[in-house]
Amino acid sequence: MSSLEKVVGVDGDRRDTLSKVTGRERFSGDYKVPGALALAIARSTEAHALIKNIDSSKAQALPWVVRVFTARDVPGENSYGIIPITKDQPMLAEGKVRFKGEAVALVAAETLEAAREAAALIRVDYEPLKASFTPEEALADGADKIHEKGNLCFEHDSLMGDPDKAFAEAAVVVEDTYTTSSIEHSYMEPESGFAVMEDDIVAVTVSTQNPHYDHADLCRLLGLENDKVRVKQATTGGGFGGKLDLSVHSYVALATLLTGRPSRLTYTREESFAASAKRHSFTMKYRTAADAEGNLLAVDAELIADTGAYASYGVAVAMRAAVHAAGPYMVPNSRVYSRAVYTNHVFSGAMRGFGVPQVALAHESQMEKIAAKLGIDPIELRLKNALKPGDKTITGQVLGDSVGIRECLEKIKAVRDGWGAAADDPDCFRGIGVGAMLYGIGNTGVSNPSTAQIRVNEAGGVTLYTGCADIGQGSDHALLAICAETLGLSREDIALVRADTKLTTNAGATSASRQTYISGNAVKDASEKFMAKAIEETAKITGKDIADLCFTGTGVKGAEREVTLTEIAESLKEQGNELIGEGYFDPETVPLDHHTGQGKPYSTYGFAAQLTRVHVDKATAEVKVEKLFAVHDIGKAIYPQGVIGQISGGSAMGVGLALMEEFDHASDKNFDTYLIPTVLDVPDVEASFIEHAEPTGPYGAKGVGEPALIPTAPAIVNAISDAVGVRITSLPANLERVHRALQLMGGK
Amino acid sequence: MAKREYLKPTTLHEAVEILAAAPGRRIVAGGTDLMVYIREGKEAPAALVDVTAIPELNGVQKLGDGALAVGAAMTHSMIGSDPDIRAVAPVLSDASSSVGAVQIRNLATIGGNVVNGAVAADTLSALAVLDAAFLTFGPEGEKRYTIEEFFLAPGKTAVGVGEVLTKILIPAQPGASHAFIKVARRRAAAISRLAVSVIANPDGGYARIAVGAVLPKPGRITPAEEALKEGFDLAAAKAAGEAAKAHVLSISGERPSMVYKLPVVSSAVEKAVIKALSLREVK
Ligand SMILES: Cc1cc2nc3c(=O)[nH]c(=O)nc-3n(C[C@H](O)[C@H](O)[C@H](O)COP(=O)(O)OP(=O)(O)OC[C@H]3O[C@@H](n4cnc5c(N)ncnc54)[C@H](O)[C@@H]3O)c2cc1C
């Protein structure tokens, strides 16, 4: 069914909509796995300690217990980690523990009750070490080393121009220190998965954002060859970066490999809180200089992030934060020093935005301070400094054509003028605030390719093979749209095989807002190659000229009759060939220089601005976000409803970051005390987008997953400051902090 | 979770017998407090006795003098939408409507809220300003408690083992206006940082003020009430707030959480009074 209609840019129902709203969709924990062993993990009760002895005799002696595993049982290298240079995390603690909640031993039993009871009976003798709970403590003289190499996990320097001279000559210099909190991802589905032996292959079905990375580290941990491990992504109930690390995968794989029996594990919410990655808390010292007209001259930022006990994505977060430290503005001189520091908190990793939501609080607060000092309208100040095509970022990258920040700012300016002054109210203060951002699409300064294939299936139609994990954000739908548009089909005509390491090739992680742009390009490339190959072969079969032939979606026409895809495939097969389109895309990047931080970290950037109006209760300091308008330059909306969905959800997450989320490592065990926004806390988000087509993007697309969240918290904090006249520099802006601001205002 | 017996008597006498028949049996209504404690390992009752099917614990009765007898097993949803309660005790309707979120309110009962006796339980300040009384039934028959008699300490009430709270008695409040304010870290499913209940009747010359979440047990704040009676105007509202703050400080002291709570007691009491008396429009 060749479709004359366009597919890209058009709404339609996602394949998973009905199954999800009716509850028919199967997540890892919903599968029946006959004969599966239940697993439970004994976790460290110490934040930092040497392990003197592990006594599992009582656990082992319990009825129904099959086996207890410790680090000694790990057949391969007992260390993993998503960044190749920092594989520092054991799947089961070896010799020492570095955070409370770290896995020390694994129990496999016939029932979950028995496994849990046994795990509770495992006795570990610890010799406590001095624990560090802040980067300052960890870096202080006399701190106990958390890792052999010391407590500095990673540092990154960036220098452009002559910041000292610029500060000396500036008309205004503003400075402040900003802090943000540790945050739990709070995906609805906790970590979950199961393993079975498929002949001599350990096959793991799991909730994940990154099946091919999982596969590689499982091979490493288990000491198995590539073809002896298979990872299948199950339908995944959210990730937000927290399902990029290994979690249950290694435990089910180990238990199944060593017992030969299927096994399964789903974290309780408490385990998920205790043992999964958190958003890095940051402390950010900023100085920003401008001339008397408000042109930015220089930024000097020192960033320090608590990466917890293991590196996870710490390197990427510290580096990306540094690259984005100046925001979407043209700043000719800059110095940024960024560090990720080990502490004895549960590890911090990737979370929607990789450090950029944190620096956005700082650069957007600094813009407000400059605007106030110079008496310039805050949106005008941003417009004056907003990046344009051809401008240089603080890594010296010359931007291409798709730079929509000005248009975003123009739009929010018009909306703000439309909102007008809010009505006077004796019980509250009202304020309006702006947040703006840029966000590099894809991994920072490294090759991060994606691949895809198109093949003919049994039914004579086409199947798209992609390694890209759809974690609920809708990449399946977007990639199918790109495939359908390119092949001239409708989405329904295309079969999809997704995120299974046996059947699909690496598409890289579903992170860094990269899949629509990078995997989208790989899919487009695959589709084009598939068509070209089909036409070429038809030319051979029919003796026609390639120029006279035309791909129809189900075959090729232009000869006496249409030649079907099946016929073309047969013909190629006879020659030992295959009708396949193999797609590849790797964004063009230049690694960042180790000393100056200069380079081309990303091939394209998303841009956005958001506007909020808040209401601050004079009596109680409660903040209500009354309105939120968001506009994002996404290049091209492949699936407009999906874009709006991402912006709405991201903004909701931004409300949490701004007003209430703060993971207390000592006391937050579950959602009883860890509060995230409810629907009543989030305003109706007026989400919109502009399309500054990216020439290297599939149909012009960039990405939106993380940008969605980034401007929200700064916009809210700036609105609070507009309302009460006092700036809050630490997130979350909770009741206590806003109340303190009200008191300070009263004192003025 | 261990398996345990679940019993559901349909008469009050049966309930009392069942409770007495074996040790470790516990009353459950909505279970929204008790099940959380059981999961946390803080409670491990041998059996659960569900009291929600007992007729005496259900429904609202209008008593002769305009007072109401509210069944202890009524859920917060029922209380929030009951027209008789809304007419007599809107402060309670609002307090119940502020509990948790819809799913919780559909299960959780006022009896559970009261007997659990948490410092931050949302109906307690409302019941204090309503001068509510509590009826129980147990092996020794029926008992009646005033609010002072009923609440002993945080999490501790006068209801004995084997006793069932049957009804909450709410006197008529002719001519009075009411207000309830809850302050929490988010707009649903959040524990009160502070709650304020106010009933005021300038013509009758009385005012009743109570706060939740900042005092060890519910009770009225007489100095604040006295201050409000001075004029029932904006100045008196402010004075009532200040008096409430002084009272809370004298009882609860300067704990770290009080840095926020103490000044807000004063401004929130003032605001609740303004709202109750419509001294100005409050949203
Ligand atoms: C997510 C969540 C949010 C919540 N939010 C709030 C909130 O905003 N405000 C608030 O105040 N509370 C809140 N709670 C607490 C709880 O919902 C309330 O206290 C509720 O009213 C308890 O009622 P229940 O029927 O569930 O009590 P249960 O858990 O069934 O019982 C609680 C206690 O009372 C005893 N009991 C119950 N009924 C009787 C009776 N008739 N006679 C004698 N003893 C009895 C039980 O034995 C038990 O000790 C929340 C709880 C949850 C889980």
XYZ file of C-alpha atoms in Angstrom, chain A residues 107-648:
542
model
C 20.805 -15.590 46.617
C 18.981 -17.873 44.213
C 16.059 -19.828 45.628
C 12.950 -21.667 44.562
C 10.714 -18.956 46.024
C 11.054 -15.235 46.407
C 10.264 -15.476 50.133
C 13.088 -17.941 50.645
C 15.511 -15.846 48.604
C 14.709 -12.741 50.629
C 14.827 -14.552 53.941
C 18.190 -16.038 53.021
C 19.585 -12.682 51.902
C 18.656 -11.271 55.298
C 20.596 -14.099 56.996
C 23.890 -13.360 55.286
C 26.332 -11.964 57.826
C 29.072 -9.640 56.673
C 31.911 -8.512 58.930
C 32.921 -4.985 58.072
C 35.854 -2.866 59.102
C 34.528 0.659 58.709
C 36.480 3.279 56.777
C 35.970 7.011 56.969
C 33.048 7.813 54.689
C 32.783 11.027 52.675
C 29.369 12.407 51.854
C 30.275 15.593 50.023
C 32.893 16.291 47.361
C 34.572 18.663 49.817
C 34.951 15.923 52.417
C 36.119 13.466 49.796
C 38.804 15.821 48.500
C 39.970 16.964 51.943
C 43.326 15.820 53.293
C 42.904 12.725 55.370
C 39.821 11.452 53.567
C 39.881 7.709 53.072
C 40.339 6.755 49.451
C 37.171 5.414 47.916
C 39.004 4.085 44.867
C 42.673 3.255 44.375
C 43.163 6.248 42.112
C 41.850 8.636 44.763
C 38.595 10.508 45.131
C 38.787 12.744 42.096
C 36.922 10.793 39.463
C 37.384 13.217 36.592
C 38.308 16.814 35.853
C 37.853 18.876 32.748
C 39.272 22.259 31.809
C 38.035 24.611 29.189
C 39.541 27.925 28.166
C 38.688 30.341 25.404
C 39.999 33.860 24.802
C 41.315 35.888 27.722
C 38.739 35.807 30.516
C 40.934 37.656 33.040
C 41.322 40.618 30.738
C 37.610 40.581 29.939
C 36.658 40.630 33.621
C 39.080 43.477 34.269
C 37.544 45.577 31.510
C 33.889 44.683 32.078
C 31.251 47.234 33.013
C 29.396 44.684 35.128
C 30.469 41.501 36.806
C 27.965 39.327 38.658
C 28.832 36.316 40.723
C 27.136 33.710 42.842
C 27.278 30.109 43.938
C 24.454 27.784 42.951
C 23.626 24.321 44.187
C 21.289 21.605 42.998
C 20.082 18.434 44.678
C 20.536 14.742 44.141
C 17.472 13.380 42.356
C 15.912 9.968 41.866
C 14.650 9.164 38.355
C 11.361 7.782 39.669
C 10.462 5.751 36.600
C 7.189 3.902 37.112
C 8.670 0.470 36.413
C 11.488 -0.511 38.757
C 14.490 -2.415 37.403
C 13.385 -5.831 36.223
C 14.501 -8.719 34.065
C 14.977 -12.436 33.651
C 17.436 -14.818 32.050
C 17.087 -18.196 30.368
C 19.583 -20.462 28.641
C 18.930 -20.666 24.897
C 21.148 -23.679 24.171
C 24.533 -22.422 25.364
C 23.552 -18.764 25.168
C 22.582 -16.723 28.228
C 19.555 -14.760 27.062
C 18.543 -11.805 29.218
C 15.231 -9.998 28.780
C 15.367 -6.740 30.648
C 14.099 -3.223 31.132
C 16.879 -1.153 29.593
C 17.864 1.907 27.592
C 20.931 0.321 26.079
C 20.857 -3.364 25.109
C 24.117 -3.408 23.164
C 26.113 -1.828 25.957
C 24.475 -4.276 28.389
C 25.567 -7.093 26.132
C 29.204 -5.990 26.074
C 29.502 -5.582 29.844
C 27.661 -8.854 30.495
C 30.213 -10.641 28.286
C 32.960 -8.971 30.308
C 31.460 -9.883 33.697
C 30.638 -13.444 32.727
C 33.837 -14.026 30.764
C 31.822 -15.112 27.725
C 32.317 -14.568 24.015
C 30.012 -12.137 22.211
C 27.872 -14.873 20.720
C 27.189 -16.498 24.087
C 25.099 -13.651 25.504
C 21.897 -12.223 24.143
C 20.105 -9.151 25.485
C 16.514 -8.400 24.559
C 14.930 -5.175 25.633
C 11.506 -5.754 27.141
C 8.942 -3.003 27.014
C 10.433 -0.482 29.376
C 8.466 1.624 31.806
C 10.607 4.723 31.741
C 14.316 5.255 32.181
C 15.287 8.943 32.135
C 18.937 7.821 32.145
C 18.618 5.514 35.130
C 18.360 2.400 32.991
C 21.588 3.026 31.135
C 23.589 1.326 33.880
C 23.475 -2.408 34.448
C 21.110 -3.360 37.269
C 19.326 -6.717 37.467
C 20.938 -7.875 34.220
C 24.170 -9.144 35.699
C 22.467 -10.979 38.553
C 19.981 -12.906 36.437
C 22.708 -13.669 33.892
C 25.116 -14.939 36.546
C 22.515 -17.074 38.323
C 21.299 -18.605 35.071
C 24.776 -19.228 33.714
C 25.965 -20.917 36.892
C 22.837 -22.941 37.682
C 21.651 -23.598 34.153
C 18.167 -22.543 35.242
C 16.064 -19.543 34.345
C 16.097 -16.781 36.943
C 14.358 -13.488 37.495
C 14.708 -10.369 39.581
C 12.640 -7.230 40.021
C 13.891 -4.570 42.387
C 11.564 -3.397 45.100
C 11.087 0.362 45.063
C 13.341 0.516 48.107
C 16.097 -1.360 46.255
C 15.641 0.844 43.249
C 16.082 3.908 45.458
C 19.068 2.462 47.301
C 20.985 0.968 44.410
C 20.221 2.846 41.202
C 21.862 5.977 39.853
C 20.857 9.468 40.947
C 21.130 12.847 39.280
C 24.437 14.487 40.262
C 24.099 17.242 42.815
C 26.211 20.205 41.737
C 27.876 23.186 43.328
C 28.571 25.877 40.743
C 30.584 29.016 41.327
C 29.897 31.514 38.591
C 31.270 34.857 37.535
C 29.848 36.512 34.436
C 30.960 39.756 32.817
C 29.164 42.073 30.421
C 29.749 45.475 28.876
C 27.519 48.449 29.598
C 25.168 47.539 26.739
C 24.699 44.046 28.093
C 26.904 42.164 25.662
C 28.347 39.175 27.460
C 32.121 39.312 27.681
C 33.160 36.383 29.807
C 32.076 33.459 31.948
C 34.180 31.834 34.619
C 32.621 28.743 36.157
C 33.815 26.175 38.621
C 31.599 23.106 38.735
C 31.793 20.270 41.178
C 29.551 17.227 41.035
C 28.977 14.434 43.541
C 29.336 11.290 41.439
C 28.858 8.956 44.397
C 30.613 5.660 44.866
C 31.090 4.741 41.204
C 31.746 6.681 38.039
C 28.797 5.483 35.941
C 28.228 8.480 33.637
C 30.128 10.920 35.877
C 32.697 11.742 33.222
C 30.008 12.512 30.663
C 28.034 14.642 33.106
C 31.021 16.724 34.226
C 32.133 17.228 30.629
C 28.719 18.058 29.227
C 28.049 20.482 32.063
C 31.293 22.280 31.200
C 30.486 22.454 27.495
C 27.059 23.965 28.233
C 28.210 26.269 31.034
C 27.548 29.516 29.161
C 24.085 28.577 27.886
C 22.730 29.522 24.461
C 24.741 32.736 24.317
C 27.719 34.086 22.472
C 30.509 34.488 25.047
C 33.937 35.313 23.624
C 35.990 34.561 26.729
C 35.494 31.682 29.101
C 37.118 29.478 31.668
C 35.381 26.409 33.041
C 36.759 23.917 35.504
C 34.525 20.932 36.090
C 35.016 17.977 38.381
C 33.212 14.776 39.264
C 34.160 13.570 42.723
C 33.664 10.179 44.319
C 31.745 10.086 47.602
C 30.128 7.314 49.599
C 26.662 8.036 48.274
C 24.965 5.660 45.874
C 26.462 6.379 42.455
C 25.217 9.277 40.360
C 24.768 8.649 36.672
C 22.859 9.866 33.712
C 19.625 11.675 34.271
C 17.717 13.581 31.612
C 20.098 16.372 30.687
C 23.475 15.051 31.939
C 24.433 18.081 34.049
C 22.871 20.666 31.754
C 19.738 21.290 33.869
C 22.153 22.048 36.701
C 24.289 24.595 34.819
C 21.138 26.081 33.277
C 20.061 27.185 36.758
C 23.377 29.019 37.084
C 23.663 30.662 33.666
C 20.009 31.683 33.616
C 20.245 33.181 37.101
C 23.361 35.068 36.067
C 21.513 36.514 33.063
C 18.811 37.845 35.372
C 21.382 39.428 37.633
C 23.034 41.193 34.713
C 19.672 42.336 33.370
C 18.788 43.754 36.779
C 22.131 45.525 37.138
C 21.902 47.129 33.737
C 18.180 47.757 33.850
C 17.652 45.752 30.657
C 14.597 43.579 30.067
C 15.677 39.968 30.739
C 14.368 38.669 27.401
C 16.004 41.573 25.540
C 19.290 40.777 27.244
C 19.018 37.179 26.119
C 18.099 38.205 22.573
C 21.098 40.494 22.454
C 23.415 37.614 23.295
C 21.624 34.665 21.710
C 23.733 32.470 19.444
C 23.257 32.789 15.682
C 24.295 30.537 12.826
C 28.028 30.968 12.357
C 28.657 32.043 15.966
C 31.223 30.280 18.104
C 30.311 28.342 21.237
C 32.651 28.259 24.238
C 34.331 25.166 22.811
C 35.180 27.140 19.694
C 32.625 25.289 17.593
C 31.233 27.319 14.722
C 27.506 26.683 14.659
C 25.725 25.539 11.535
C 22.375 26.733 10.208
C 19.950 25.228 12.696
C 20.100 27.711 15.561
C 16.577 28.695 16.597
C 17.168 30.308 19.963
C 16.340 33.820 18.769
C 13.019 32.732 17.405
C 12.271 30.890 20.658
C 13.032 34.040 22.631
C 10.977 36.223 20.278
C 8.063 33.863 20.796
C 8.186 33.918 24.568
C 8.487 37.663 24.486
C 5.242 37.916 22.555
C 3.585 35.454 24.918
C 4.786 37.381 27.961
C 3.402 40.601 26.566
C 0.134 38.761 25.977
C -0.027 37.540 29.551
C 0.205 41.107 30.754
C 0.569 42.058 34.387
C -1.109 39.610 36.728
C -3.976 40.875 38.845
C -3.070 42.245 42.251
C -3.713 39.844 45.054
C -3.254 40.651 48.745
C -2.440 37.020 49.553
C 0.262 36.311 47.035
C 3.122 37.645 45.017
C 3.205 36.866 41.336
C 6.209 36.775 39.082
C 7.184 35.844 35.564
C 10.414 34.088 34.722
C 12.364 32.977 31.702
C 14.675 30.058 31.112
C 16.647 29.345 27.945
C 19.020 26.619 26.892
C 21.025 24.876 24.246
C 21.636 21.151 24.243
C 24.107 19.154 22.187
C 22.489 16.163 20.500
C 24.415 12.912 20.981
C 27.472 11.968 23.025
C 30.111 14.571 23.789
C 33.089 14.700 21.422
C 33.152 10.997 20.667
C 32.031 8.783 17.849
C 28.541 7.497 18.686
C 27.153 5.847 15.623
C 23.905 4.067 14.981
C 23.091 1.322 12.524
C 19.877 -0.093 11.053
C 18.792 -2.604 8.455
C 15.811 -3.069 6.185
C 15.000 -6.538 4.881
C 12.157 -8.201 3.011
C 10.034 -10.381 5.242
C 8.133 -13.621 4.609
C 4.988 -11.702 3.736
C 6.781 -9.782 1.031
C 6.786 -6.588 3.042
C 9.647 -4.808 4.711
C 11.010 -5.167 8.215
C 13.015 -2.510 9.977
C 15.735 -3.800 12.298
C 16.979 -1.335 14.861
C 18.952 -1.720 18.069
C 17.296 1.422 19.430
C 15.489 0.887 22.744
C 12.106 2.594 22.913
C 11.713 3.288 26.617
C 8.305 4.891 26.275
C 9.430 8.079 24.568
C 8.279 6.801 21.186
C 11.401 6.121 19.122
C 9.655 3.151 17.484
C 7.059 5.494 16.112
C 9.581 8.098 14.974
C 11.885 5.582 13.305
C 8.953 3.884 11.562
C 7.821 7.288 10.323
C 11.231 8.015 8.851
C 11.381 4.562 7.277
C 7.847 4.835 5.876
C 8.361 8.322 4.528
C 11.568 7.313 2.790
C 10.147 4.131 1.303
C 6.824 5.738 0.351
C 4.863 3.439 2.632
C 2.621 3.993 5.586
C 3.822 3.110 9.079
C 1.444 0.162 9.346
C 3.119 -1.504 6.358
C 6.423 -1.890 8.133
C 7.296 -4.656 10.555
C 9.676 -3.789 13.343
C 12.351 -5.803 15.094
C 13.842 -3.794 17.869
C 16.571 -3.854 20.481
C 17.589 -7.510 20.510
C 21.323 -8.090 20.297
C 20.869 -11.326 18.369
C 18.719 -9.777 15.664
C 19.701 -6.134 15.564
C 22.943 -4.223 15.469
C 24.111 -1.455 17.755
C 22.152 1.792 17.705
C 23.888 3.168 20.782
C 22.144 4.270 23.917
C 18.695 5.788 24.144
C 20.159 8.826 25.835
C 21.577 12.248 25.042
C 18.434 13.013 22.983
C 20.193 11.178 20.177
C 17.913 8.493 18.747
C 15.692 10.539 16.426
C 18.715 12.334 15.014
C 21.295 9.547 14.921
C 19.246 6.371 14.590
C 16.763 8.324 12.469
C 19.585 9.022 10.052
C 20.720 5.398 10.113
C 17.160 4.281 9.313
C 16.890 6.800 6.501
C 20.218 5.631 5.125
C 19.084 1.996 5.346
C 15.822 2.836 3.579
C 17.570 4.657 0.762
C 20.081 1.861 0.274
C 17.296 -0.697 0.307
C 15.452 1.144 -2.459
C 18.610 1.600 -4.487
C 19.471 -2.069 -4.230
C 15.940 -3.124 -5.195
C 15.976 -0.862 -8.240
C 19.441 -1.972 -9.275
C 18.474 -5.620 -9.127
C 15.212 -4.988 -10.995
C 17.195 -3.321 -13.727
C 19.251 -6.499 -14.013
C 16.182 -8.742 -14.001
C 14.187 -6.735 -16.545
C 16.954 -5.205 -18.599
C 15.455 -1.764 -18.040
C 17.405 1.359 -17.333
C 17.660 2.315 -13.653
C 16.417 5.776 -14.521
C 13.125 4.325 -15.773
C 12.463 2.323 -12.640
C 10.664 3.458 -9.598
C 10.324 2.006 -6.105
C 6.693 1.499 -5.067
C 7.044 0.271 -1.529
C 5.968 -3.253 -2.415
C 8.177 -3.654 -5.441
C 9.664 -1.813 -8.373
C 7.730 -0.618 -11.414
C 8.701 0.710 -14.790
C 9.015 -2.599 -16.606
C 6.085 -4.530 -18.202
C 4.854 -5.417 -14.781
C 5.784 -4.508 -11.226
C 8.533 -6.747 -9.845
C 7.762 -7.660 -6.262
C 10.216 -7.336 -3.412
C 10.037 -11.101 -2.909
C 11.092 -11.693 -6.525
C 13.944 -9.243 -6.182
C 15.033 -10.885 -2.970
C 14.872 -14.358 -4.578
C 16.959 -13.201 -7.480
C 19.603 -11.761 -5.188
C 19.560 -14.869 -3.003
C 20.317 -17.065 -6.036
C 23.470 -15.010 -6.484
C 24.422 -15.473 -2.827
C 23.387 -11.900 -2.149
C 20.593 -10.373 -0.080
C 18.012 -7.629 -0.547
C 18.990 -5.481 2.380
C 19.566 -1.840 3.166
C 22.258 -1.369 5.763
C 22.214 2.070 7.289
C 24.823 3.883 9.315
C 25.213 7.343 10.782
C 27.805 8.823 13.072
C 27.503 12.536 13.819
C 30.562 14.533 12.940
C 32.428 15.532 16.096
C 35.919 16.645 17.081
C 37.119 15.466 20.499
C 37.635 18.178 23.093
C 41.237 19.172 23.661
C 42.445 17.946 27.061
C 43.871 21.308 28.109
C 41.619 23.870 26.491
C 38.359 21.940 26.138
C 38.129 23.209 22.574
C 36.602 21.068 19.860
C 33.336 20.186 18.186
C 31.487 18.127 20.759
C 28.247 17.708 18.804
C 27.207 18.074 15.227
C 23.989 19.878 16.151
C 22.171 21.481 19.079
C 18.593 21.836 20.203
C 17.472 25.195 21.595
C 14.578 26.258 23.781
C 13.056 28.938 25.918
C 10.334 28.623 28.505
C 8.245 31.185 30.328
C 6.422 30.660 33.591
C 4.195 32.612 35.892
C 4.222 31.678 39.544
C 2.158 32.539 42.541
C 3.931 32.691 45.902
C 1.622 32.495 48.900
C 2.540 35.303 51.278
C 1.394 33.404 54.349
C 2.817 29.949 53.679
C 5.505 30.398 50.980
C 3.840 27.751 48.823
C 4.653 28.231 45.163
C 2.170 27.430 42.457
C 3.266 27.410 38.855
C 0.240 28.994 37.222
C 1.342 29.022 33.620
C 4.122 27.498 31.611
C 4.790 28.252 27.983
C 7.523 26.278 26.253
C 8.965 26.647 22.787
C 11.641 24.343 21.457
C 13.667 24.409 18.269
C 13.725 20.746 17.391
C 14.682 20.976 13.713
C 11.678 19.027 12.512
C 8.880 17.320 14.402
C 8.851 13.791 12.985
C 5.888 13.038 15.259
C 4.412 16.304 16.564
C 2.300 14.708 19.301
C 5.391 12.951 20.594
C 7.296 16.222 20.695
C 4.520 17.894 22.649
C 4.402 14.878 24.965
C 8.118 15.117 25.638
C 7.940 18.833 26.346
C 4.954 18.421 28.661
